[in-house]
mmCIF file of C-alpha atoms in Angstrom:
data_model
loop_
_atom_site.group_PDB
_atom_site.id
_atom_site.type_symbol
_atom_site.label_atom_id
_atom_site.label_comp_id
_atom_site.label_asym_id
_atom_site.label_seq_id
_atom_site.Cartn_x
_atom_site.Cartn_y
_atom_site.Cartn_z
ATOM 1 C CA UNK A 11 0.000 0.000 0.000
ATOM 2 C CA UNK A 12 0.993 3.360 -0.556
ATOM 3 C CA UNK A 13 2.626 5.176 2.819
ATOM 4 C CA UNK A 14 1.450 8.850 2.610
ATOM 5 C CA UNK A 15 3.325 9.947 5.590
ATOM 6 C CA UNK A 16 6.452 9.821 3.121
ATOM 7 C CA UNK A 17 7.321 12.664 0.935
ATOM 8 C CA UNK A 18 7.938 10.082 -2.156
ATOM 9 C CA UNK A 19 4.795 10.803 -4.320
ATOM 10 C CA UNK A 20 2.076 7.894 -4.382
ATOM 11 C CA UNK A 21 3.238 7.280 -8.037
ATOM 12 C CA UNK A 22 7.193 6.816 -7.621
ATOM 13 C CA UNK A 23 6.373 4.052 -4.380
ATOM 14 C CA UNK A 24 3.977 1.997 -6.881
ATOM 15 C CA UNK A 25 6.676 2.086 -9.721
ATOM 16 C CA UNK A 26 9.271 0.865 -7.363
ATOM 17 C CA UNK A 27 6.312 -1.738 -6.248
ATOM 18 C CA UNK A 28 5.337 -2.827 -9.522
ATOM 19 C CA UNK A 29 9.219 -2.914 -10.716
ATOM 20 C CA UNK A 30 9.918 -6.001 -8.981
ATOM 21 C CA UNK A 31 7.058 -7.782 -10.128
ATOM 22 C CA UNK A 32 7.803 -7.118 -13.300
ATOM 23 C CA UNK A 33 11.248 -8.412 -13.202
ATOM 24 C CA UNK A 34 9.867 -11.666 -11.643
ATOM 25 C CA UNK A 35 7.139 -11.799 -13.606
ATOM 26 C CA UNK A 36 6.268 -15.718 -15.275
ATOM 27 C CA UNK A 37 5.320 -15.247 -18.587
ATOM 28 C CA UNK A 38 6.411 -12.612 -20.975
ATOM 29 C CA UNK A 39 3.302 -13.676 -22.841
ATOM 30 C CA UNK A 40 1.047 -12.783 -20.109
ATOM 31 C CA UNK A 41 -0.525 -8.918 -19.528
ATOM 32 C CA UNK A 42 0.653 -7.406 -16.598
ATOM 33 C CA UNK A 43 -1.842 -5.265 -14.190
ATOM 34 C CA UNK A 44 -4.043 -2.827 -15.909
ATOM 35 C CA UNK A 45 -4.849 0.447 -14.848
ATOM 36 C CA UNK A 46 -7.762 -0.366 -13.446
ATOM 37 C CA UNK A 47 -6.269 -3.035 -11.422
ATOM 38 C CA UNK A 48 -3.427 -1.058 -10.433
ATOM 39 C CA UNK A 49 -5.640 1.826 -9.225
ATOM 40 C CA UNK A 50 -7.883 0.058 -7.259
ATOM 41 C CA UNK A 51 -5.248 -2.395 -5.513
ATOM 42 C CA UNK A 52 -3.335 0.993 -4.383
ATOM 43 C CA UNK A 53 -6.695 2.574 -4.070
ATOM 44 C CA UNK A 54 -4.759 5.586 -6.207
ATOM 45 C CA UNK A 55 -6.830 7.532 -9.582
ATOM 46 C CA UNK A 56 -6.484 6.102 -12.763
ATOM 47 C CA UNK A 57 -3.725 8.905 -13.664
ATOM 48 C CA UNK A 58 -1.776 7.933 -10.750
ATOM 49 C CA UNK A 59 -1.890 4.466 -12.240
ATOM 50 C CA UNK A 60 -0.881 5.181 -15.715
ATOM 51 C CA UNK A 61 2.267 7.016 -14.559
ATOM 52 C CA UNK A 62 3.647 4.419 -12.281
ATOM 53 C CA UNK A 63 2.808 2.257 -15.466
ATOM 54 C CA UNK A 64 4.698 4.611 -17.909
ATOM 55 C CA UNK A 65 7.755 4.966 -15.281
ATOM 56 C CA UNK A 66 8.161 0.906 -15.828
ATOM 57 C CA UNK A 67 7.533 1.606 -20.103
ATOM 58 C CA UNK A 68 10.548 4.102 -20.040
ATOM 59 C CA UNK A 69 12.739 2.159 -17.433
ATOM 60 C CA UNK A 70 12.396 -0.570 -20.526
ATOM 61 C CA UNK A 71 10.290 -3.449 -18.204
ATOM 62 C CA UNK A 72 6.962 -3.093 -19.950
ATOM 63 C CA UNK A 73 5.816 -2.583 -23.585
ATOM 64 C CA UNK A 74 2.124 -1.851 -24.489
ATOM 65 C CA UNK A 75 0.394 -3.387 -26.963
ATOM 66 C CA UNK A 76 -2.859 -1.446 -28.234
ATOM 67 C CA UNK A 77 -5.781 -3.195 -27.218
ATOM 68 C CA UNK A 78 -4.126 -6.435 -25.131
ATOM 69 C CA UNK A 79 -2.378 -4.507 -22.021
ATOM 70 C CA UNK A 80 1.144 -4.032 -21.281
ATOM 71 C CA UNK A 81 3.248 -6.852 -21.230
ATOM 72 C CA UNK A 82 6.756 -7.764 -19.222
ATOM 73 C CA UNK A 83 9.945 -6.998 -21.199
ATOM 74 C CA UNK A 84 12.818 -8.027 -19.148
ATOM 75 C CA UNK A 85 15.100 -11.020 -20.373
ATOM 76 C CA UNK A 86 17.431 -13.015 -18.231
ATOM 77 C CA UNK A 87 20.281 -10.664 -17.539
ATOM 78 C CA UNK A 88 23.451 -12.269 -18.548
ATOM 79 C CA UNK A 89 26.866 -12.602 -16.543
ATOM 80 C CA UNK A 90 29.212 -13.015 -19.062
ATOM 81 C CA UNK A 91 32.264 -14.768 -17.258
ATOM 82 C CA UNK A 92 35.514 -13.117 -18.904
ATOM 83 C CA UNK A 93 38.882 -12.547 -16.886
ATOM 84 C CA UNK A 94 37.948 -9.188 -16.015
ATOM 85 C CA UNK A 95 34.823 -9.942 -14.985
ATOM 86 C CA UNK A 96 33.153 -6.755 -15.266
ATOM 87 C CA UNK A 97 29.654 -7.738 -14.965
ATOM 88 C CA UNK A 98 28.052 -5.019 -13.259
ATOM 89 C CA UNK A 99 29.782 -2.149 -15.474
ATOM 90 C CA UNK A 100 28.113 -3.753 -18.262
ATOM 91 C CA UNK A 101 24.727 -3.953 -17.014
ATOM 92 C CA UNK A 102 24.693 -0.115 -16.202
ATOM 93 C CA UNK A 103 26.463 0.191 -19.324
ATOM 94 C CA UNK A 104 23.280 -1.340 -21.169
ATOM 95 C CA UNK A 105 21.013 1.460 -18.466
ATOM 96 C CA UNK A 106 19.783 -1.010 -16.100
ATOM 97 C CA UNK A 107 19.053 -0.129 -12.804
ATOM 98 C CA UNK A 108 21.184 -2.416 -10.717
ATOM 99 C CA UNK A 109 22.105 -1.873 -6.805
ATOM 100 C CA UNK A 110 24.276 -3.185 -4.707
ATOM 101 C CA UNK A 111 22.803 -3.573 -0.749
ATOM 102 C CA UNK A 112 25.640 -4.608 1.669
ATOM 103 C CA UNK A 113 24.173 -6.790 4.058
ATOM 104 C CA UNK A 114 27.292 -7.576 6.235
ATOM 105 C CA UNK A 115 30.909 -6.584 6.258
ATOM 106 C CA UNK A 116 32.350 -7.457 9.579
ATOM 107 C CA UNK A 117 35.009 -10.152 10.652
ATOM 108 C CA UNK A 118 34.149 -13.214 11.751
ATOM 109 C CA UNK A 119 35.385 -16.735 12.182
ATOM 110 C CA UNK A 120 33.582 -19.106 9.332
ATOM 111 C CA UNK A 121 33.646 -22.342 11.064
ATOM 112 C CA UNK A 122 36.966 -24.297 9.759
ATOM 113 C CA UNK A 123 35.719 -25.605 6.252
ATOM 114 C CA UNK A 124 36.324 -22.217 5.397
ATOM 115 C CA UNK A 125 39.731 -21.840 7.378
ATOM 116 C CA UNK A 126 40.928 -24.982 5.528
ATOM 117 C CA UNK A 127 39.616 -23.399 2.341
ATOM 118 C CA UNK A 128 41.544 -20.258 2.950
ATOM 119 C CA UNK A 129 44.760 -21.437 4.589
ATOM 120 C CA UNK A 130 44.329 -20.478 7.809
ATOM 121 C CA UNK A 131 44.325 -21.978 11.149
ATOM 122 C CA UNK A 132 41.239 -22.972 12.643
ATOM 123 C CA UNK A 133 39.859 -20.273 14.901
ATOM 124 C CA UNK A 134 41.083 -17.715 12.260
ATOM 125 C CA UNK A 135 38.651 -14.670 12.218
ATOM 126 C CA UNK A 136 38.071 -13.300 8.107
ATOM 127 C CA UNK A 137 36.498 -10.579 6.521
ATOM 128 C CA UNK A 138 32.896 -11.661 6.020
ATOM 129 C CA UNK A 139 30.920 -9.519 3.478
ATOM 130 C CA UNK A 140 27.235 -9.617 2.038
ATOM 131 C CA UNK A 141 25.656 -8.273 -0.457
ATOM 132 C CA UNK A 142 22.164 -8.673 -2.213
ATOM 133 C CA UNK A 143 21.747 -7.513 -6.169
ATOM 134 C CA UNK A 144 18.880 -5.851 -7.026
ATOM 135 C CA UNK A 145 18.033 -5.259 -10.331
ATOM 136 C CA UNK A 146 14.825 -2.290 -10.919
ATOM 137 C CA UNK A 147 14.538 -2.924 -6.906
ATOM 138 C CA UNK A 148 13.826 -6.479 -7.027
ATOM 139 C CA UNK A 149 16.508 -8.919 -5.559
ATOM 140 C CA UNK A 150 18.305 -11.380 -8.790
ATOM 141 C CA UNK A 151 21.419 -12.360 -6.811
ATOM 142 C CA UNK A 152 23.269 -12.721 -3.231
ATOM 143 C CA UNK A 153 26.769 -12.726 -2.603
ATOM 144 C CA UNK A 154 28.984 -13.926 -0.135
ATOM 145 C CA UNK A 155 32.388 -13.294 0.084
ATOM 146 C CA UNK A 156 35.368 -14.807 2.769
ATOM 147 C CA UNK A 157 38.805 -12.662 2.592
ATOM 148 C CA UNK A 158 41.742 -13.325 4.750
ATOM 149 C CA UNK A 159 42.947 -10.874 7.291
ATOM 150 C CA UNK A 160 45.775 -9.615 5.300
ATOM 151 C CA UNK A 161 44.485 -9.801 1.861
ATOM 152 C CA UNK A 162 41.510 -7.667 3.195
ATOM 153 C CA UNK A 163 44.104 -5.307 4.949
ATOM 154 C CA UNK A 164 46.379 -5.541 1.787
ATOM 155 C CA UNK A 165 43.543 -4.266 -0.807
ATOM 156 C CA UNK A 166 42.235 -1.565 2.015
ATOM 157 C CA UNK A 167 38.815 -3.838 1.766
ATOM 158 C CA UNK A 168 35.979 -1.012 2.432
ATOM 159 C CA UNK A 169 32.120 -0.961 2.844
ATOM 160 C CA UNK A 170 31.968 0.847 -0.107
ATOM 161 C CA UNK A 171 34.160 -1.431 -2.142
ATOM 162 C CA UNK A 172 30.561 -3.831 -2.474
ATOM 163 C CA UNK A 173 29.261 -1.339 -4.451
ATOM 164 C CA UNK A 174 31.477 -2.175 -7.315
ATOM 165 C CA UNK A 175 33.645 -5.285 -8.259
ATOM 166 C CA UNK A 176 35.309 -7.328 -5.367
ATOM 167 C CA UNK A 177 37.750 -8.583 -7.590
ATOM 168 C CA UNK A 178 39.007 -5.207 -8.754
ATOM 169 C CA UNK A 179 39.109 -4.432 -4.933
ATOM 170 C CA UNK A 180 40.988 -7.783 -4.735
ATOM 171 C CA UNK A 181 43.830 -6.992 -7.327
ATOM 172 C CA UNK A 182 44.589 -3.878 -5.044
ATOM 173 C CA UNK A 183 46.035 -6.639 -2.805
ATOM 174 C CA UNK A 184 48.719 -8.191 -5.494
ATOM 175 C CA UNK A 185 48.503 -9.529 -8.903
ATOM 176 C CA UNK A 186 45.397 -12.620 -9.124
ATOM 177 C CA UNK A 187 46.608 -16.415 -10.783
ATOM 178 C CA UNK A 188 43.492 -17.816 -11.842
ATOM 179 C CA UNK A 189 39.864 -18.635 -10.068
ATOM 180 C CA UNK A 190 38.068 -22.072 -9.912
ATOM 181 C CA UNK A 191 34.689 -21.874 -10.038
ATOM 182 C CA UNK A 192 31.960 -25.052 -9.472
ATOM 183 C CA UNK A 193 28.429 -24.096 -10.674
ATOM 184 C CA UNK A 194 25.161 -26.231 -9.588
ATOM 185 C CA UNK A 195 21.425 -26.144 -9.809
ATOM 186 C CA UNK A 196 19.684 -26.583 -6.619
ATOM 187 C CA UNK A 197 16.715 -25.621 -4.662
ATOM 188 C CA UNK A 198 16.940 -21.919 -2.535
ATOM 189 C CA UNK A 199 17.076 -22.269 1.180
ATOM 190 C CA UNK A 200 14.403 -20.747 4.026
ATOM 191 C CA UNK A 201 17.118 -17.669 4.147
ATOM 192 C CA UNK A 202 17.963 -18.050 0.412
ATOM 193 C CA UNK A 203 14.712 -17.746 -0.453
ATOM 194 C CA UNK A 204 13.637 -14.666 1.888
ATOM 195 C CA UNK A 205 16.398 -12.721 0.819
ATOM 196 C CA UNK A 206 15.455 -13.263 -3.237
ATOM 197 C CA UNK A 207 11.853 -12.872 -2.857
ATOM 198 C CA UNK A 208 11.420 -16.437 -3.643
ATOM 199 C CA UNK A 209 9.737 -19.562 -2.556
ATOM 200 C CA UNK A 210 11.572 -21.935 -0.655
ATOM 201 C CA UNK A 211 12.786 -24.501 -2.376
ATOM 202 C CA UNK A 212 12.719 -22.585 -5.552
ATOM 203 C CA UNK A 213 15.480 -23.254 -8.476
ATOM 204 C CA UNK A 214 18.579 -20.663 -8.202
ATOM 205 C CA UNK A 215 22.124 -21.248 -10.003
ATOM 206 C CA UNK A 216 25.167 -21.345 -7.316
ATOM 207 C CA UNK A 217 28.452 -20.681 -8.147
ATOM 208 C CA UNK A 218 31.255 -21.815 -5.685
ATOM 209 C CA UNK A 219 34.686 -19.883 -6.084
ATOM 210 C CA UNK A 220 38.251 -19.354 -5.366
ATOM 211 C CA UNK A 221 41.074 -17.002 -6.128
ATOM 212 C CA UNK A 222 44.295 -17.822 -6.186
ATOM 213 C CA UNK A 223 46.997 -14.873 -6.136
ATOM 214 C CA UNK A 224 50.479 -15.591 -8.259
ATOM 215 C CA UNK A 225 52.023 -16.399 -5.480
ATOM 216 C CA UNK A 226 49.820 -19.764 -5.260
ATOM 217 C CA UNK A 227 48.086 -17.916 -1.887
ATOM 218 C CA UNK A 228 44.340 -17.797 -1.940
ATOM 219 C CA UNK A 229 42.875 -14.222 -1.743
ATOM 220 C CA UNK A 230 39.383 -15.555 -1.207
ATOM 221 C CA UNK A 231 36.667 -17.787 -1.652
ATOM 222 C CA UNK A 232 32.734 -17.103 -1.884
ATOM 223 C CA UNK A 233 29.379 -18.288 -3.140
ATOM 224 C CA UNK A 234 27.327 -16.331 -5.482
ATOM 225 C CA UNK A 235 23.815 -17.644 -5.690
ATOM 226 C CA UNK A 236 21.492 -16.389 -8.485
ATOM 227 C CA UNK A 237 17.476 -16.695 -9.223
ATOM 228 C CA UNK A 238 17.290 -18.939 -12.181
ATOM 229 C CA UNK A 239 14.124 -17.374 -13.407
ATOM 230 C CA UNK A 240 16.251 -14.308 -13.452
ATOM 231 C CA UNK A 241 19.915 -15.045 -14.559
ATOM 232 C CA UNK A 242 21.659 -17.059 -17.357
ATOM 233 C CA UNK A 243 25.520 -18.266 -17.609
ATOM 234 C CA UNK A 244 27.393 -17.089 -20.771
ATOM 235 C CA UNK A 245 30.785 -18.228 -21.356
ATOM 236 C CA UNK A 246 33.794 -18.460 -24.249
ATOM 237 C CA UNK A 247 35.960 -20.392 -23.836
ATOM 238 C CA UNK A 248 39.221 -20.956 -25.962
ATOM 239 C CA UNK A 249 40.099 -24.273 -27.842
ATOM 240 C CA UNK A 250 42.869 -25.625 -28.648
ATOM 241 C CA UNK A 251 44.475 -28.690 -30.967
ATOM 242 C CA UNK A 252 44.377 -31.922 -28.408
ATOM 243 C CA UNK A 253 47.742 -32.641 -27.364
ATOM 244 C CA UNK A 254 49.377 -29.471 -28.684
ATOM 245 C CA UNK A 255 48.037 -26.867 -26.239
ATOM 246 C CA UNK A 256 48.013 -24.529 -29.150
ATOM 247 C CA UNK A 257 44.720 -22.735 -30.260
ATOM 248 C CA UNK A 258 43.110 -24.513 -33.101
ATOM 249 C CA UNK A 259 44.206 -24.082 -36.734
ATOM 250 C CA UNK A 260 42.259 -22.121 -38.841
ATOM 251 C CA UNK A 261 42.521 -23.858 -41.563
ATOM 252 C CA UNK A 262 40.886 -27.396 -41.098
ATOM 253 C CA UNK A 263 42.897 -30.867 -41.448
ATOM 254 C CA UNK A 264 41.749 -33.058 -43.992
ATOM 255 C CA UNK A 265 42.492 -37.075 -44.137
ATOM 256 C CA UNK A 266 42.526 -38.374 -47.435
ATOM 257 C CA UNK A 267 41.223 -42.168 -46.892
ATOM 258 C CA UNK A 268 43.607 -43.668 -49.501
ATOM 259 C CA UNK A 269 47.027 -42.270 -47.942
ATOM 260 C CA UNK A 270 46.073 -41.607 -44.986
ATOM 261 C CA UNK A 271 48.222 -38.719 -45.033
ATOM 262 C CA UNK A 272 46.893 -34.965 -43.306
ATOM 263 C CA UNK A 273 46.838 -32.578 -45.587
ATOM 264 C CA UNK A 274 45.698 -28.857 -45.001
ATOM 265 C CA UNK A 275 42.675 -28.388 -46.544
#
């Protein structure tokens, strides 16, 4: 309902209402509230309905179609895994309106799976940090993040660093080797679930990670867990000739069946 004891006009609070519907919305194929609908659920005028409805057409969620409604627009947003990893520069890149809401960032010890994980003794305390991603206000992805003591002290590890990239924060520490990464479909979790607006038990994608510095060290493992009605996983990868470990000619190798010999074709 609409809180008029705020000085954010009735319009603006059912946009930012009606924005996370939309981006969870079911069916692409299937209208989204009317007017009518919308004014009488927020007990607001028809005019106040049709603007929080035009806020979402201009903000790119809805499209109207003469005579059928307004229908969701919104694909799956994409994280594009590259070595830079800049997937939340691209998305405001593109104009979508993604935030970053730091849940914790405090140190901790993270039982000793974690320790072991990390190098560290057992009752080791880390940097713990939290974060929820919100794209058009509604929650797509949560992110946890475990940083050793003096990696986190190395890179000058802030609040405000979870606004951006950790692993640009990360590379403030030293130079990064590589990351290992183990990705899995499962169901959501009671806390999962609250936390992404989503039923428990519902599908998400969960990515389990790792980074390794150059110096073999680990600067810090995580657990990024993603709505699957909300995210896909894109991903290039390099090939190369099997047992060469060089990239794949261009040209193709050709067998000719009487000689057996390879010939470039």
């Amino acid at each position: 309902m609409i809180d008029r004891s705020l000085y954010t006009p009735p319009y603006v609070q059912i946009e930012a209402s009606l924005a996370a519907e939309a981006v969870a919305w079911p069916d692409g194929t299937v209208p989204f509230h009317s007017e009518a609908a919308v004014a009488s659920r927020f007990q607001v005028s028809r005019m106040t309905a049709r603007r929080a409805l035009q806020g979402l057409v201009e903000r790119g969620l809805l499209r109207r179609a003469r005579g059928l409604g307004s229908f969701v627009t919104a694909p799956k947003l994409v994280e594009a895994f590259t070595p830079t990893m800049q997937v939340h520069r691209a998305w405001r890149t593109l104009g979508l309106d993604v935030e970053m809401r730091v849940l914790r960032f405090e140190y901790l010890h993270p039982g000793e799976d974690a320790c072991r994980k990390l190098e560290l003794r057992r009752n080791a305390k880390v940097l713990y940090m939290r974060r929820l991603r919100l794209l058009a206000g509604a929650p797509i992805a949560l992110d946890d993040r475990f940083i050793p003591p003096a990696i986190a002290k190395a890179a000058k590890l802030v609040r405000a660093d979870l606004a951006g990239s950790i692993l640009d924060a990360l590379w403030r520490a030293g130079p990064l080797s590589h990351a290992d990464w183990e990705i899995e479909a499962r169901a959501a979790d009671q806390e999962e679930a609250a936390l992404l607006a989503m039923s428990p038990g519902a599908p998400v994608l969960s990515r389990n990670m790792a980074y390794t510095r150059l110096d073999g060290g680990v600067a810090g493992i995580g657990t990024s867990i993603h709505r699957a009605d909300r995210m896909r996983y894109a991903l290039t990868l390099p090939l190369h000739t099997p047992g060469s470990g060089e990239p794949a000619s261009a040209t193709p190798e050709v067998v000719d069946a009487d000689s057996k010999e390879i010939q470039a074709g």
